[in-house]
PDB file of C-alpha atoms and ligand atoms in Angstrom:
ATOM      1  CA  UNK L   1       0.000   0.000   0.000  1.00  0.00           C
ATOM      2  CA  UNK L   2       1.383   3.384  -0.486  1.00  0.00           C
ATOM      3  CA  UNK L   3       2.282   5.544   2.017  1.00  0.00           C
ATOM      4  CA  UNK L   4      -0.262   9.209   2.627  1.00  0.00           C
ATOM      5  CA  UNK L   5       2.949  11.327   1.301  1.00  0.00           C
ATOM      6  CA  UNK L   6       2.969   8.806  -2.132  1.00  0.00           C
ATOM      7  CA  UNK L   7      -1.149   8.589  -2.610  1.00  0.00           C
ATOM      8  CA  UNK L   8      -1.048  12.626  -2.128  1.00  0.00           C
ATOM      9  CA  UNK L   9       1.837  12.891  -5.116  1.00  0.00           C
ATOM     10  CA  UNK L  10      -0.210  10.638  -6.913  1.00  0.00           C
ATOM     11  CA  UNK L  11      -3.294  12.423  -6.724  1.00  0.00           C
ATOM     12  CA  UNK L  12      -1.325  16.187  -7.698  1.00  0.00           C
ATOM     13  CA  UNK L  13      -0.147  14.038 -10.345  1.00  0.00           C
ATOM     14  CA  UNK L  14      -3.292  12.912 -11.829  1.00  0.00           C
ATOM     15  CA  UNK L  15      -5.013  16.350 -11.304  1.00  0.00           C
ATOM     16  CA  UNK L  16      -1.767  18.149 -13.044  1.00  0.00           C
ATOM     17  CA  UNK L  17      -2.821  15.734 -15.592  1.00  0.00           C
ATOM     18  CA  UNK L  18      -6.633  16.742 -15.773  1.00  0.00           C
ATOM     19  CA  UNK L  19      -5.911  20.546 -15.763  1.00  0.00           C
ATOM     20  CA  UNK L  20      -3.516  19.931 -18.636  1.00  0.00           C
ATOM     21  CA  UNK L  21      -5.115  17.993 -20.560  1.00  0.00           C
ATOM     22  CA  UNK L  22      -8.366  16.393 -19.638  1.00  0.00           C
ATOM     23  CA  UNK L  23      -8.969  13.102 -18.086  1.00  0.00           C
ATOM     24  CA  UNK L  24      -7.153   9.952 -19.647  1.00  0.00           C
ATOM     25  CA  UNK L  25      -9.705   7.123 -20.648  1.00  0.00           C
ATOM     26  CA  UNK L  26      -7.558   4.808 -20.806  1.00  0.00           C
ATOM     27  CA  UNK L  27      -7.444   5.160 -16.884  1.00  0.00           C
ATOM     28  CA  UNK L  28     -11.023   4.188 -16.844  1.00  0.00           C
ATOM     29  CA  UNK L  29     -10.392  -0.051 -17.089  1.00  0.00           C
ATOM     30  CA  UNK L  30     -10.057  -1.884 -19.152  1.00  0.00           C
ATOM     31  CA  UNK L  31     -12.980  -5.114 -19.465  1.00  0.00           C
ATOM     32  CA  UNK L  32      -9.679  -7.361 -17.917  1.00  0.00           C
ATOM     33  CA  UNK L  33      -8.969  -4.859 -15.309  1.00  0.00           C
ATOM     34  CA  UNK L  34     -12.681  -4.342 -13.813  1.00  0.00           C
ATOM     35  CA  UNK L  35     -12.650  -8.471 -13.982  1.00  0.00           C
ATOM     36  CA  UNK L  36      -9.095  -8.533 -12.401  1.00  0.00           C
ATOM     37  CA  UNK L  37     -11.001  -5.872  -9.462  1.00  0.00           C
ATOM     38  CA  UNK L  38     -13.538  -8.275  -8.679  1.00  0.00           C
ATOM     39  CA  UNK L  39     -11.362 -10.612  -6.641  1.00  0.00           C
ATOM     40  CA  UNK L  40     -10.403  -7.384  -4.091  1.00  0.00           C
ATOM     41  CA  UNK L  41      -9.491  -3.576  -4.227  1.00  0.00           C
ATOM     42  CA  UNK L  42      -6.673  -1.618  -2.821  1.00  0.00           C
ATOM     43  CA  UNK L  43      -7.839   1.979  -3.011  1.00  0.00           C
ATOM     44  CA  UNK L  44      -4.601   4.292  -2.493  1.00  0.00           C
ATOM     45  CA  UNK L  45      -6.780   7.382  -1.014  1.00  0.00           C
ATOM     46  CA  UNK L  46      -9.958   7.751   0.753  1.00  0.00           C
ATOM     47  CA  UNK L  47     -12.141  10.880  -1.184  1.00  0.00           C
ATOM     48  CA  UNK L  48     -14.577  12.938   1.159  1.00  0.00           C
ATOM     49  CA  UNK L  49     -16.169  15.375  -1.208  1.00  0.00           C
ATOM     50  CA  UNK L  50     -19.335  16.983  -2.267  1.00  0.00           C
ATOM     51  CA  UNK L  51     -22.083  15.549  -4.250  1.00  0.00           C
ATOM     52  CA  UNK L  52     -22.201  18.339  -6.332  1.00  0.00           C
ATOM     53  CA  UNK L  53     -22.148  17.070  -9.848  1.00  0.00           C
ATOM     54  CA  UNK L  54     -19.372  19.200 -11.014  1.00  0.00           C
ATOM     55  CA  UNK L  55     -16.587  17.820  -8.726  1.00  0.00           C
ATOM     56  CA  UNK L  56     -16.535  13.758 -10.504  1.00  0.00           C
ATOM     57  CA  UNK L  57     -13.977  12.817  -8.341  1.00  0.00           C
ATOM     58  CA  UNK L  58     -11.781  10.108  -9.835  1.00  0.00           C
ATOM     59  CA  UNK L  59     -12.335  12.403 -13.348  1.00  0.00           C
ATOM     60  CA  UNK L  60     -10.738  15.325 -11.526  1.00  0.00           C
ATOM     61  CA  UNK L  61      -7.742  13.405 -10.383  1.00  0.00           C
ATOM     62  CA  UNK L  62      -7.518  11.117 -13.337  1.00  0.00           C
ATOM     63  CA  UNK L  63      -7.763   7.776 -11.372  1.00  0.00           C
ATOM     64  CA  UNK L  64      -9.396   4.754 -12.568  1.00  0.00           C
ATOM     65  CA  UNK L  65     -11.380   2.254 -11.444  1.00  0.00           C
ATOM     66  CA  UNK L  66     -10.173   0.343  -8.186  1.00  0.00           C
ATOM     67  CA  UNK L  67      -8.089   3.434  -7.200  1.00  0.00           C
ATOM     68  CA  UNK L  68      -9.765   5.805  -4.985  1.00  0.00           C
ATOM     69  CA  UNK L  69     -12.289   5.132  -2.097  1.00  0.00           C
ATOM     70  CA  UNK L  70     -14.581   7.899  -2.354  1.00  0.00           C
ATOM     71  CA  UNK L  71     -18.193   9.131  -0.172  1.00  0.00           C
ATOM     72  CA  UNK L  72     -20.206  12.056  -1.544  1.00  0.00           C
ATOM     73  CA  UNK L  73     -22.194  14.125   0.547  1.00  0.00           C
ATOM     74  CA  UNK L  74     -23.440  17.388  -0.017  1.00  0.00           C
ATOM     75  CA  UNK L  75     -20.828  20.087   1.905  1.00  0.00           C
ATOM     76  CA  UNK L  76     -18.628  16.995   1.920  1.00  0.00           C
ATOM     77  CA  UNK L  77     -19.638  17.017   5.855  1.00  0.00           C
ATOM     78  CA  UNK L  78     -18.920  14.522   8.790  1.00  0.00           C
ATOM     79  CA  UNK L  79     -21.525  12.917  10.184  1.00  0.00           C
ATOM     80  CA  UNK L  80     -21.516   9.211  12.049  1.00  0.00           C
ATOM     81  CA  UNK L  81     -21.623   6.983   8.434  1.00  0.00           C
ATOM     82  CA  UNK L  82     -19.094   9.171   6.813  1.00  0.00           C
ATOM     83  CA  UNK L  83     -16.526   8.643   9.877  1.00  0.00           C
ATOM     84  CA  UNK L  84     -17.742   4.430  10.177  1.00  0.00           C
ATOM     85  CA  UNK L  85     -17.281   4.591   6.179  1.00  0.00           C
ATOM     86  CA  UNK L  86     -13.726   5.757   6.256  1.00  0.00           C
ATOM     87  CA  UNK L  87     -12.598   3.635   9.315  1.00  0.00           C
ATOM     88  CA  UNK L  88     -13.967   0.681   7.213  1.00  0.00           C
ATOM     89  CA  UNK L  89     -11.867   1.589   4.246  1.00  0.00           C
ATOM     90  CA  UNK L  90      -8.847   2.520   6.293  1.00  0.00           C
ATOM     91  CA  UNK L  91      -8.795  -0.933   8.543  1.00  0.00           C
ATOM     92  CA  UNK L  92     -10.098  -2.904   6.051  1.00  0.00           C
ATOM     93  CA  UNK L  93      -8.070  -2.076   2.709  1.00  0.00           C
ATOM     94  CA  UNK L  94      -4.937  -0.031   4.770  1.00  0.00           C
ATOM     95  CA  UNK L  95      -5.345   3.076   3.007  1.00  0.00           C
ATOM     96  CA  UNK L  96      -2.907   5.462   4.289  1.00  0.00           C
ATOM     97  CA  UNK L  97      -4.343   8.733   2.680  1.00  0.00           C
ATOM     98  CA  UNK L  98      -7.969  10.055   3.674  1.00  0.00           C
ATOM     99  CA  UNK L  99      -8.951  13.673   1.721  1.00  0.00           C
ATOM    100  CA  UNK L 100     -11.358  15.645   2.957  1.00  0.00           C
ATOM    101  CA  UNK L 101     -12.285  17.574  -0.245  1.00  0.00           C
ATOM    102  CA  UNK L 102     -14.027  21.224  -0.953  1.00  0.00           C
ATOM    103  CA  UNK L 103     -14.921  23.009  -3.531  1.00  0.00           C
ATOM    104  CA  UNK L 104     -15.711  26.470  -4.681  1.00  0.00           C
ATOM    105  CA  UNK L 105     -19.444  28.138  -4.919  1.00  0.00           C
ATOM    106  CA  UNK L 106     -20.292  25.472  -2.898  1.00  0.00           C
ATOM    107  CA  UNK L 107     -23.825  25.168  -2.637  1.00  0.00           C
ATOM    108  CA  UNK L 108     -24.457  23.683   0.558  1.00  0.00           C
ATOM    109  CA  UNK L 109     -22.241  26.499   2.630  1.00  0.00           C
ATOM    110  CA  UNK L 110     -24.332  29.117   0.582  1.00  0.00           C
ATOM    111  CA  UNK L 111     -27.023  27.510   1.914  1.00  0.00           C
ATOM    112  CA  UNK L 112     -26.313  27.437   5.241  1.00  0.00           C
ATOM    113  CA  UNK L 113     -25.357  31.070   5.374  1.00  0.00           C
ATOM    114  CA  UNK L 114     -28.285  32.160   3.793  1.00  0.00           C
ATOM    115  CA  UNK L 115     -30.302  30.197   6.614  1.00  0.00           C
ATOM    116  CA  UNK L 116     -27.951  31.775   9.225  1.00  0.00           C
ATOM    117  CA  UNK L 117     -29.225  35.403   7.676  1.00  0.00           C
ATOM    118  CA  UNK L 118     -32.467  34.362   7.088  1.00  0.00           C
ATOM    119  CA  UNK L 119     -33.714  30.945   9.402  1.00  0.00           C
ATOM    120  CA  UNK L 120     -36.278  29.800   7.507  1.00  0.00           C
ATOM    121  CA  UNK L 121     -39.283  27.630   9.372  1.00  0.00           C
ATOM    122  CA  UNK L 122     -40.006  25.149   6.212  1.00  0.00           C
ATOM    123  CA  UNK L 123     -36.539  23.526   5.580  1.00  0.00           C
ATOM    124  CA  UNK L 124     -36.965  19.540   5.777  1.00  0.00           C
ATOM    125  CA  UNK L 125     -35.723  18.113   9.276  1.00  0.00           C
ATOM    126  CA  UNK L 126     -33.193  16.270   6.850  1.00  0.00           C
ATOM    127  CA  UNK L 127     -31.849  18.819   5.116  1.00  0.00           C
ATOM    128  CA  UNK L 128     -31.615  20.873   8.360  1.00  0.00           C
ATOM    129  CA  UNK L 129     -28.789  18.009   9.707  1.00  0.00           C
ATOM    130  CA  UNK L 130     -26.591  19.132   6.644  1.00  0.00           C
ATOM    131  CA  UNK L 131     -27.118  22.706   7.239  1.00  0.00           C
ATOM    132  CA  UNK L 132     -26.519  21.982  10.910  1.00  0.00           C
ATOM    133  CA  UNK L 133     -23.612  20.436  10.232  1.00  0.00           C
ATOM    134  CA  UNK L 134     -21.856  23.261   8.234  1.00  0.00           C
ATOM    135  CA  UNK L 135     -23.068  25.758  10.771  1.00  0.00           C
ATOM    136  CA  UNK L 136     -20.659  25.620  13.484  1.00  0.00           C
ATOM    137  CA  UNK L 137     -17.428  26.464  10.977  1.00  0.00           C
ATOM    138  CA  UNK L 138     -19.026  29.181   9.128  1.00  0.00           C
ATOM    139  CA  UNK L 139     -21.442  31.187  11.333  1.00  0.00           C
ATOM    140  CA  UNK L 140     -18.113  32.638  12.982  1.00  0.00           C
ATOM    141  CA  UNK L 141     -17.269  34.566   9.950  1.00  0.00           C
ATOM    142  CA  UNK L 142     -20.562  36.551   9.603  1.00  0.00           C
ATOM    143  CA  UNK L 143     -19.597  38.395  12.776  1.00  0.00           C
ATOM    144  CA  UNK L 144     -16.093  39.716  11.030  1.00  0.00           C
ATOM    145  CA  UNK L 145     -15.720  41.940   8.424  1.00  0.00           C
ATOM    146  CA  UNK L 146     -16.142  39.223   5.656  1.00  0.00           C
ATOM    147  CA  UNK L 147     -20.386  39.761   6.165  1.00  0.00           C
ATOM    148  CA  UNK L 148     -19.575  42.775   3.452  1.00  0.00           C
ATOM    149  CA  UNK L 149     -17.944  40.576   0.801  1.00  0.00           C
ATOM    150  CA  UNK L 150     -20.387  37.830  -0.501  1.00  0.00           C
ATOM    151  CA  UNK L 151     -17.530  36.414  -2.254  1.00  0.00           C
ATOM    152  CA  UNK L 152     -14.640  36.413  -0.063  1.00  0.00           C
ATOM    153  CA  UNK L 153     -17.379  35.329   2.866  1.00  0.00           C
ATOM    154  CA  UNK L 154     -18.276  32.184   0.414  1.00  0.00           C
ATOM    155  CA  UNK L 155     -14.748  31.575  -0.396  1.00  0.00           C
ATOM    156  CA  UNK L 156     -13.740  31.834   3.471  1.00  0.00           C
ATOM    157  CA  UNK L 157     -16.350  29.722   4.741  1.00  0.00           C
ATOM    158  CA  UNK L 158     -15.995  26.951   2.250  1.00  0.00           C
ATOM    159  CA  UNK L 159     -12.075  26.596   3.666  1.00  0.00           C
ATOM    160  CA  UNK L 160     -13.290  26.915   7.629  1.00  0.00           C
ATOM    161  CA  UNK L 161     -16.032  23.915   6.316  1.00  0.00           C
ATOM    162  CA  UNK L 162     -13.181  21.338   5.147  1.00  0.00           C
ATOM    163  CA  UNK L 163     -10.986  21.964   8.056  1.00  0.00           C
ATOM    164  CA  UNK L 164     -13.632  21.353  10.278  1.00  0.00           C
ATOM    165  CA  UNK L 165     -14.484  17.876   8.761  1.00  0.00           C
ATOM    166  CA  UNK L 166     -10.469  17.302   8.593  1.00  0.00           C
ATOM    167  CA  UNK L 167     -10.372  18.371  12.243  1.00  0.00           C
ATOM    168  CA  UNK L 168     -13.402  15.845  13.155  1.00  0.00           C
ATOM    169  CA  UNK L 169     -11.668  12.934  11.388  1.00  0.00           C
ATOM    170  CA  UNK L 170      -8.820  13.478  13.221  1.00  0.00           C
ATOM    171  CA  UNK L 171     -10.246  13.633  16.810  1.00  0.00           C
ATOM    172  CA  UNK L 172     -13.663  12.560  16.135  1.00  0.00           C
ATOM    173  CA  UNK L 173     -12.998   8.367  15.893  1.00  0.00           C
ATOM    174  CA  UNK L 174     -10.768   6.745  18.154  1.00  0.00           C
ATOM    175  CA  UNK L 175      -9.926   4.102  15.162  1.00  0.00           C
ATOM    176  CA  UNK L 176      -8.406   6.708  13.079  1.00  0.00           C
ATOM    177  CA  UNK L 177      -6.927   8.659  16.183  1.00  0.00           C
ATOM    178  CA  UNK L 178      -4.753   5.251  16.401  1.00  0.00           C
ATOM    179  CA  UNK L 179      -4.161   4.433  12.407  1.00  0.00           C
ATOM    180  CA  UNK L 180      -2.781   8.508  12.561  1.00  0.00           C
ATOM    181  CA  UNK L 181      -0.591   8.030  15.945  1.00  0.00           C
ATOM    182  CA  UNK L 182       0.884   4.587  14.763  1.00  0.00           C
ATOM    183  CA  UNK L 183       0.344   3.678  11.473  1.00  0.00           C
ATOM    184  CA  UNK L 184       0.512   6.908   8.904  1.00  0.00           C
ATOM    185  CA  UNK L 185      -2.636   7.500   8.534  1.00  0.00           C
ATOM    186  CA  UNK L 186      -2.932  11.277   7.467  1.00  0.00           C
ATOM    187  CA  UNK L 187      -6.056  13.236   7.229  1.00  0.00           C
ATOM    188  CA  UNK L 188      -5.520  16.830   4.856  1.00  0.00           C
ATOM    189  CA  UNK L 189      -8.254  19.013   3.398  1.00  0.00           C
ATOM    190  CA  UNK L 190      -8.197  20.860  -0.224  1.00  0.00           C
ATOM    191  CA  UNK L 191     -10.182  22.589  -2.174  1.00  0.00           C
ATOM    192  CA  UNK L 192     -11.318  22.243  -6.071  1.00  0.00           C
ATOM    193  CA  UNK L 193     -11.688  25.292  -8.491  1.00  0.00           C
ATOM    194  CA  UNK L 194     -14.713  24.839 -10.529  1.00  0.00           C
ATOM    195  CA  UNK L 195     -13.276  27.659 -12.295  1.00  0.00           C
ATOM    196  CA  UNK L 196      -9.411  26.051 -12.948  1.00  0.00           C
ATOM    197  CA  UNK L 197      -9.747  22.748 -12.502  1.00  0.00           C
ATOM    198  CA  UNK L 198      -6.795  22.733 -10.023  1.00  0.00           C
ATOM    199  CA  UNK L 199      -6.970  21.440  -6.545  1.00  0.00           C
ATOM    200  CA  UNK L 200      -5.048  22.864  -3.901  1.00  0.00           C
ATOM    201  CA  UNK L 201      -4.557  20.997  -0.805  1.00  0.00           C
ATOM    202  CA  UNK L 202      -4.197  23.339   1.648  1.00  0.00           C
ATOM    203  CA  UNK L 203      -4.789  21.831   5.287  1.00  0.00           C
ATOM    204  CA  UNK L 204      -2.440  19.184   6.993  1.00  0.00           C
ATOM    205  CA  UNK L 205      -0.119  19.234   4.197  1.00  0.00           C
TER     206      UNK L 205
HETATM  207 ZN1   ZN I 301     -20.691  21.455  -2.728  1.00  0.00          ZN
END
């Protein structure tokens, strides 16, 4: 299994690869390689990103099938089946490299700062525990001067909401707490440009 610092080079790799030039099919398997898959996997990194459908994760960092481990939630937030999900695939497969993974314009912390401005009584109850869940990193930054800059507040509050759910998986399971202390597991956060393409891992690097 490779180690967190070669499963992160890997994955700058394969996005320096996307940006340039677009994701390689070839990386997609082949009919022998999905067959070859079927007997047991080895992802090299654990994805938590957003279910937004313009962040494809394994097309962003040009991985194939079999490579990366990935759960999609909207805000890419921690909740109990996120954490059990990634303990599985850390114990079970001894993936060394778990990303917690952001994006920009994301529409889940726009939503839960425009329900921190203006609480509304109809949301679901089960869209409120996403919303609930992004609240605690963001609602900080609409008592500082950012309240006057929709963008830089988005952009801001978007980076406070991955290393929060970075933070959580590190403290937040007493499994991973363990695979970190004696085994290598590491936990960083990074953001994707819709706009660029580029992702820039920016927390626990
Ligand atoms: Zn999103």
């Amino acid at each position: 299994m490779l180690s967190a610092d070669d499963a992160l080079e890997r994955l700058r790799e394969g996005n320096r690869r996307f940006v340039e030039s677009g994701p390689t099919l070839e990386r997609f398997g082949s009919h022998r390689e999905r067959g070859q898959l079927a007997a047991g996997q080895h992802p090299f990194a654990i994805i938590l990103g957003c279910s937004d459908s313009r962040v494809p994760v394994e097309l962003i960092f040009d991985q194939g099938f079999g490579d990366l481990f990935v759960i999609r939630i909207a805000g890419n937030i921690v909740a109990p089946s996120q954490v059990g999900s990634i303990e599985f695939a850390a114990e079970r497969f001894g993936t060394r490299l778990v990303v917690v993974l952001g994006h920009s314009r994301c529409g889940a912390i726009c939503a839960t700062l425009e329900e921190l401005r203006r609480p509304s009584q109809s949301q679901s109850r089960n869209l409120r525990s996403i919303v609930d869940r992004v609240r605690p990193s963001v609602e900080g930054l609409l008592a500082t001067e950012l309240r006057h800059d929709e963008q830089l507040l988005i952009e801001n509050a978007v980076l406070a909401n991955v290393r929060a759910s970075a933070r959580h998986l590190r403290h937040g399971s007493e499994v991973l707490e363990q695979l970190i202390h004696s085994d290598g597991l590491r936990v960083v956060g990074a953001e994707y440009s819709l706009e660029t393409g580029q992702v820039d891992f920016f927390d626990g690097v």
